[in-house]
mmCIF file of C-alpha atoms in Angstrom:
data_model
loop_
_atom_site.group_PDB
_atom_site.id
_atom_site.type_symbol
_atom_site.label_atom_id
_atom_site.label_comp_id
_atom_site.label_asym_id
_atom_site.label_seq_id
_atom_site.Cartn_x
_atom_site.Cartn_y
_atom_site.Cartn_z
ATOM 1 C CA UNK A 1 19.929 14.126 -28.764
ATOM 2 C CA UNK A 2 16.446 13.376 -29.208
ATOM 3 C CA UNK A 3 13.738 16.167 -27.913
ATOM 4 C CA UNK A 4 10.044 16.073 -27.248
ATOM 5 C CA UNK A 5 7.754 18.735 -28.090
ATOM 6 C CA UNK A 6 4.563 19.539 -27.301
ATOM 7 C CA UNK A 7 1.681 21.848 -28.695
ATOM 8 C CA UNK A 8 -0.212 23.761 -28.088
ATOM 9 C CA UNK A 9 1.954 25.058 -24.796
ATOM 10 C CA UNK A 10 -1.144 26.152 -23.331
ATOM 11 C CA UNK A 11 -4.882 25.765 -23.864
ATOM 12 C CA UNK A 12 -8.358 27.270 -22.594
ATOM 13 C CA UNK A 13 -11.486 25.569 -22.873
ATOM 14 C CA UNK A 14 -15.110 25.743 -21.816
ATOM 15 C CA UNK A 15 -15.814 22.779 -19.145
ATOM 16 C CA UNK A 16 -17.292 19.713 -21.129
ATOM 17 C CA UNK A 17 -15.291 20.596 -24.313
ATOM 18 C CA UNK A 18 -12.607 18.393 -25.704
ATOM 19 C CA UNK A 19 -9.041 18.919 -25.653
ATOM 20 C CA UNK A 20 -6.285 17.595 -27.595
ATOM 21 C CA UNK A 21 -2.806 17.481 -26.815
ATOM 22 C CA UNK A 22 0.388 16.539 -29.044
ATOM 23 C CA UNK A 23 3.649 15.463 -28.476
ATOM 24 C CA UNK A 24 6.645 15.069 -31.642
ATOM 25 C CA UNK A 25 9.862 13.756 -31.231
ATOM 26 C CA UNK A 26 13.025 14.089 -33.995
ATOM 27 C CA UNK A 27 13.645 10.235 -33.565
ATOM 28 C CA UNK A 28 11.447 7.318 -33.274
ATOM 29 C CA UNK A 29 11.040 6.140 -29.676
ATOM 30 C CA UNK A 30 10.777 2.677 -27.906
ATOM 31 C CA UNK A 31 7.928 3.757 -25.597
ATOM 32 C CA UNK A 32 6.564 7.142 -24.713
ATOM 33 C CA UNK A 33 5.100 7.963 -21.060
ATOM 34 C CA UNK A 34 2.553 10.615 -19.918
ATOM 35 C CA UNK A 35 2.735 12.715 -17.226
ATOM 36 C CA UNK A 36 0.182 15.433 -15.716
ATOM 37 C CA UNK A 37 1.020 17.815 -12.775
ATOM 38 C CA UNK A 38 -1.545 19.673 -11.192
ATOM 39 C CA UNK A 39 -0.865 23.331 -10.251
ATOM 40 C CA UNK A 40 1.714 23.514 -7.276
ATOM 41 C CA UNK A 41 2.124 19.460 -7.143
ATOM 42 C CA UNK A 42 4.446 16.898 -8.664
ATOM 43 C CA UNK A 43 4.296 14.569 -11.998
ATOM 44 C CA UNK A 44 1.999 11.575 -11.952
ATOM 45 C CA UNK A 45 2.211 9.252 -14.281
ATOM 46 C CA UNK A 46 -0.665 8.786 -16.233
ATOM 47 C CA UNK A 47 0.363 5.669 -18.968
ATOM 48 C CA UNK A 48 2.818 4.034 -21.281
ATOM 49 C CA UNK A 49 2.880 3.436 -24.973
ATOM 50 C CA UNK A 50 4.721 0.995 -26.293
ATOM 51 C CA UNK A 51 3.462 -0.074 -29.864
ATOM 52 C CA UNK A 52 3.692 1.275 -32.990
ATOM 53 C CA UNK A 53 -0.163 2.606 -33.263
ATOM 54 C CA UNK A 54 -1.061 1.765 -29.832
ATOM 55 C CA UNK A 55 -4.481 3.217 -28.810
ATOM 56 C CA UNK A 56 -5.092 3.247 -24.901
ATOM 57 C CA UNK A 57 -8.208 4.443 -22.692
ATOM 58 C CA UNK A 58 -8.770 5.758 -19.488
ATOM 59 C CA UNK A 59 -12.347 6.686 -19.022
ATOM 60 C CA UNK A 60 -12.124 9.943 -20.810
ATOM 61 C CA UNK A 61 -8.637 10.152 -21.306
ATOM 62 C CA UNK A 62 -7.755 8.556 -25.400
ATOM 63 C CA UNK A 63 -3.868 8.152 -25.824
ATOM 64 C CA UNK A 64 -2.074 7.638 -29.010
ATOM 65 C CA UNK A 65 1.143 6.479 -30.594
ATOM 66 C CA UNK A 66 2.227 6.883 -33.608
ATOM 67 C CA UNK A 67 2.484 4.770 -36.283
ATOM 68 C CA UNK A 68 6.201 5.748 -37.075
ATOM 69 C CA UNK A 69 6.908 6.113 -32.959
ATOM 70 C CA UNK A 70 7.772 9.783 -33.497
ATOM 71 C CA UNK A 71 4.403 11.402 -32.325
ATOM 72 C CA UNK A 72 1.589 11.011 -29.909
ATOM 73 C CA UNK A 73 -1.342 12.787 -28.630
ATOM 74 C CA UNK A 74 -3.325 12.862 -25.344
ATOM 75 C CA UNK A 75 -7.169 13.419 -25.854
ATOM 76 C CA UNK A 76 -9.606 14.340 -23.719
ATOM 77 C CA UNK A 77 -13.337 14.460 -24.154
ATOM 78 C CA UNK A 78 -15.695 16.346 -22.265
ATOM 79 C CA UNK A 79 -13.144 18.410 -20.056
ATOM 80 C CA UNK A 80 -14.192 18.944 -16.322
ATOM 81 C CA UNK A 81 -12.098 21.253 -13.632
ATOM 82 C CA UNK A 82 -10.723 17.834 -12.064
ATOM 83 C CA UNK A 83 -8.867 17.840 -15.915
ATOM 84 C CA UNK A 84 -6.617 20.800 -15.052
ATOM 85 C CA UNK A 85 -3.028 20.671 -14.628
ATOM 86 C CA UNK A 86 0.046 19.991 -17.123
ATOM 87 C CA UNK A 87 0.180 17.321 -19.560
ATOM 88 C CA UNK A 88 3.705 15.924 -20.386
ATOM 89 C CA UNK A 89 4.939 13.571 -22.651
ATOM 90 C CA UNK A 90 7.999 11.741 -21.632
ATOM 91 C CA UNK A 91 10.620 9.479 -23.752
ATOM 92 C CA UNK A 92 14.390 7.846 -24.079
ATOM 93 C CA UNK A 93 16.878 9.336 -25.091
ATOM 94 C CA UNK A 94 20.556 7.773 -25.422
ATOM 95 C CA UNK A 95 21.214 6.573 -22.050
ATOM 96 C CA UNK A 96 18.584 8.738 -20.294
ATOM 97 C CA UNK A 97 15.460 6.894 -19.653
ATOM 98 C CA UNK A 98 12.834 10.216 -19.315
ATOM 99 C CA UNK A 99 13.463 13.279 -21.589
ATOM 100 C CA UNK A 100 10.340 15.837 -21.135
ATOM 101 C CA UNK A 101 8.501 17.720 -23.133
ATOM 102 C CA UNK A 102 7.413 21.583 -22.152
ATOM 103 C CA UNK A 103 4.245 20.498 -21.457
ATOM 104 C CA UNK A 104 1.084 21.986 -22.303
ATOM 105 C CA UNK A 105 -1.143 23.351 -19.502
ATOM 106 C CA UNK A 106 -4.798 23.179 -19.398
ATOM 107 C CA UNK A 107 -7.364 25.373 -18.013
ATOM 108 C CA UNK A 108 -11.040 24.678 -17.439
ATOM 109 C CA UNK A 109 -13.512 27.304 -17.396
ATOM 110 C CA UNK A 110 -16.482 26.401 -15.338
ATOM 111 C CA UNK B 1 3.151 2.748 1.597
ATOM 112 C CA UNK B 2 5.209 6.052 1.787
ATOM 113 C CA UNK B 3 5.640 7.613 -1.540
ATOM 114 C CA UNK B 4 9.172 9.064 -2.097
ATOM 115 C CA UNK B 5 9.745 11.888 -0.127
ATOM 116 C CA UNK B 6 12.111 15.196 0.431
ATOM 117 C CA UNK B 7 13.705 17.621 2.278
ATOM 118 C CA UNK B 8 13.714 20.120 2.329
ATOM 119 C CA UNK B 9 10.684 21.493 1.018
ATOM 120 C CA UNK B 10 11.819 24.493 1.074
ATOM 121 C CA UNK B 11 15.314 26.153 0.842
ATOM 122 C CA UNK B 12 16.365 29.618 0.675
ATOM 123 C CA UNK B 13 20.318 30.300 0.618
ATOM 124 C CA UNK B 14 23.109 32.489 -0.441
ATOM 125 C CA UNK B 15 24.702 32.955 -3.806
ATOM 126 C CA UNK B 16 28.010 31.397 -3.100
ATOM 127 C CA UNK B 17 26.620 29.053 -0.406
ATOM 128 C CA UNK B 18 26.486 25.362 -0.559
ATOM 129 C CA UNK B 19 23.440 23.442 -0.024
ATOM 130 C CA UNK B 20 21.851 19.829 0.149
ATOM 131 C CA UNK B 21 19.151 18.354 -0.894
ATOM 132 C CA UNK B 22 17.618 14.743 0.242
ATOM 133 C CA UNK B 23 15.593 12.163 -1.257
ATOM 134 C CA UNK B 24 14.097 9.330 0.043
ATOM 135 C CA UNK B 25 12.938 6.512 -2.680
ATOM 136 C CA UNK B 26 9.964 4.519 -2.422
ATOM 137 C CA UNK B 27 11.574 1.127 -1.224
ATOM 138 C CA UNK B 28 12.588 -1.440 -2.697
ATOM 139 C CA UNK B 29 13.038 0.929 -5.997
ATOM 140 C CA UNK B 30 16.654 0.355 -7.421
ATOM 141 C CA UNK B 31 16.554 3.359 -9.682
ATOM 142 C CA UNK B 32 16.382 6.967 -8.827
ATOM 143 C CA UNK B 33 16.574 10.117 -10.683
ATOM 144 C CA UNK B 34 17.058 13.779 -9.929
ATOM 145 C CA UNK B 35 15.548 16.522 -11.925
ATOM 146 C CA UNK B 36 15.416 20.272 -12.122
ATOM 147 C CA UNK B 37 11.988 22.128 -13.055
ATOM 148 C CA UNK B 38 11.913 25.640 -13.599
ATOM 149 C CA UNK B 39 8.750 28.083 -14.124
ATOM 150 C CA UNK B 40 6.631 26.918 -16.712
ATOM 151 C CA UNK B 41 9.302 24.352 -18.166
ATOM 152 C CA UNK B 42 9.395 20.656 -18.031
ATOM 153 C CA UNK B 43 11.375 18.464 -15.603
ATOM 154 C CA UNK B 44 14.867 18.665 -16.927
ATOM 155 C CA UNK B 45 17.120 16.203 -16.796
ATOM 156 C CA UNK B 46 20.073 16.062 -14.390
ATOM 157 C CA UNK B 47 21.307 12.554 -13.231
ATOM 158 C CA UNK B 48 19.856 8.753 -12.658
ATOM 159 C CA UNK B 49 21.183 6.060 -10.579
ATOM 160 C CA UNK B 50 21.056 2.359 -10.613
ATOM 161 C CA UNK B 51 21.589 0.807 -7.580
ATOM 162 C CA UNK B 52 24.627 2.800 -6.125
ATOM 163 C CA UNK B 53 25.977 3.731 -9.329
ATOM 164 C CA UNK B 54 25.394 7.231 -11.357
ATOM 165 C CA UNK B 55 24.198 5.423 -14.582
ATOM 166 C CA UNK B 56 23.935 8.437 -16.434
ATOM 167 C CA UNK B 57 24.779 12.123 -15.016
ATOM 168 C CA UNK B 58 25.017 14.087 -18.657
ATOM 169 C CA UNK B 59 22.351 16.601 -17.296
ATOM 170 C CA UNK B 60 24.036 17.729 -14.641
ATOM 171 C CA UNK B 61 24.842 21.634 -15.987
ATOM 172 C CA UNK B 62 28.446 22.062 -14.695
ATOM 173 C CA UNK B 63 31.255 20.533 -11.554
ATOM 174 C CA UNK B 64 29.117 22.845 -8.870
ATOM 175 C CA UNK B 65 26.472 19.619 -9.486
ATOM 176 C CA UNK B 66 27.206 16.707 -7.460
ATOM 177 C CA UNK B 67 25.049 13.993 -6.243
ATOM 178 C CA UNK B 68 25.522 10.467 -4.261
ATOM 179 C CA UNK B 69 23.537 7.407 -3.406
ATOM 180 C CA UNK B 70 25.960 5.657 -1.206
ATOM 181 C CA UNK B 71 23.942 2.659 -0.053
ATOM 182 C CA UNK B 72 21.553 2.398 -3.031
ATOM 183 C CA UNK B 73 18.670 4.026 -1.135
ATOM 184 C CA UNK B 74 18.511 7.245 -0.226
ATOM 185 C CA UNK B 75 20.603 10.108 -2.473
ATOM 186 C CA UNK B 76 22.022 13.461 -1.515
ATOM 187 C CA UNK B 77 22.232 16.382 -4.299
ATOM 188 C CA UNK B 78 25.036 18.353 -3.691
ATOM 189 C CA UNK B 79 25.262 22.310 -4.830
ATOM 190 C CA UNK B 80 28.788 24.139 -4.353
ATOM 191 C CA UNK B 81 28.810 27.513 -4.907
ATOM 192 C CA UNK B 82 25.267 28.567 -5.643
ATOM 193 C CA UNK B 83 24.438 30.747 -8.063
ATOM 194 C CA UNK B 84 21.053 32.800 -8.227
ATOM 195 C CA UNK B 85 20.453 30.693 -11.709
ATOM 196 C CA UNK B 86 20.010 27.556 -9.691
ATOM 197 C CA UNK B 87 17.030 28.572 -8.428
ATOM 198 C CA UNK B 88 14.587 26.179 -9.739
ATOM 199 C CA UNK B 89 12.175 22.788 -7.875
ATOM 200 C CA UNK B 90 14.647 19.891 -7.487
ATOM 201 C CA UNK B 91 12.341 16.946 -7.923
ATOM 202 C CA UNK B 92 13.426 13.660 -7.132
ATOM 203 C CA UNK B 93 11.447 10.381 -8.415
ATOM 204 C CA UNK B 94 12.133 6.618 -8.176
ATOM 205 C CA UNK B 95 11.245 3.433 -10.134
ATOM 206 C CA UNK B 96 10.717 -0.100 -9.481
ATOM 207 C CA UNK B 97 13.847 -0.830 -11.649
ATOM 208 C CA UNK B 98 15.305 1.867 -14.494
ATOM 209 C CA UNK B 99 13.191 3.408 -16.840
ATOM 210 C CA UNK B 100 11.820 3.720 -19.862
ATOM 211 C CA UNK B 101 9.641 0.610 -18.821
ATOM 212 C CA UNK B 102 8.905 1.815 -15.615
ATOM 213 C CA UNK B 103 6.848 4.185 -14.122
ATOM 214 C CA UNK B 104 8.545 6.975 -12.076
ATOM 215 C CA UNK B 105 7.160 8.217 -9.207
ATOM 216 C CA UNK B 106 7.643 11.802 -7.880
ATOM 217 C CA UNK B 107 8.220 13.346 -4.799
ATOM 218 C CA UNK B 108 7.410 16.462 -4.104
ATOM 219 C CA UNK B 109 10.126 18.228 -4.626
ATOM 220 C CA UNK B 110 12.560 21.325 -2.830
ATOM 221 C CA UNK B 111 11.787 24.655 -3.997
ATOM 222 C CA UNK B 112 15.773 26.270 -3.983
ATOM 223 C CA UNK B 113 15.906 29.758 -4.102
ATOM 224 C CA UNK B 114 19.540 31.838 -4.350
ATOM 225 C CA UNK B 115 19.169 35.215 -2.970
#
């Protein structure tokens, strides 16, 4: 069945420096959905991408689809502590609406 | 309004023992999903419902996994025979109507641990 991955798994950066997350899948997907969990909490949902090339914005949060629908990315510019958590990208497989990736997990060094 | 909640929030048990876990939907949300989340892993998988109905339970590791959702709202996961591998956060989460074009919302989850 179809998998997500994600890279990098985890990733350390200076406060106010970007960060980049991606997210691959084997087949090409209707729609992806992001995810972040902070430490010791539960996944929120952060947004959904549904077209091929789809660009969305959420103040300084820049998601991505693919052109194909096989890959996206999560950026995010100028990191602060409030950034820390997981990041997971989410998609369909066969009849199960969410498969999830590993995640990658941020930290923010003040 | 009340986000989807469960209970336990904690559980510690047996190996061997059988256990329950509870989730509560947000209402009004026809689908609901149960997933298992180990250390440093993603939520994996287990089984969905739509409306009363398992609509897909091919994550569900082996016949010791059992869940219901008699009445369409709340759902029972059902453990027989634990074993200290099932240790793990069961997480339920809910949607407006079944995913991938909706938005599933969390609860907090039941930290199982299998002594």
């Amino acid at each position: 069945g179809q998998q997500v991955m994600q890279i990098p798994q985890y990733q350390h950066v200076q406060e106010g420096e970007d960060f980049t997350t991606y997210c691959n899948s084997s087949t090409t997907l209707s729609n992806i959905q992001w995810y972040k969990q902070r430490p010791g909490g539960h996944p929120v949902f952060l947004i959904q991408l549904v077209k091929s090339g789809e660009v969305k914005k959420q103040k300084r949060l820049t998601f991505q689809f693919g052109e194909a629908k096989k890959n996206s990315s999560l950026h995010i510019t100028a990191t602060q502590t409030t950034d820390v958590g997981t990041y997971f990208c989410a998609g369909p497989s066969g009849n199960t609406p969410l498969v999830f990736g590993k995640g990658t997990r941020l930290s923010v060094i003040a | 309004g009340a986000g989807v909640s469960q209970t336990p929030s904690n559980k510690v048990t047996e190996k061997g023992k059988y256990v329950e876990l509870r989730c509560d939907p947000i209402s009004g949300h026809t689908a609901l999903y149960w997933y298992r989340q180990s250390l440093g892993q993603g939520p994996e998988f287990l089984i969905y419902f739509q409306g009363t109905g398992a609509a897909d339970d091919s994550g569900l590791p082996n016949d010791r996994f059992f869940a219901v959702r008699p009445e369409g709202s709340v759902s029972t996961l059902k453990i027989q025979r634990t074993e200290r591998g099932d240790s793990a956060v069961y997480l339920c989460a809910s949607s407006l109507d079944v995913a991938p074009y909706n938005e599933q919302f969390f609860g907090p989850g039941t930290r199982l641990t299998v002594l």
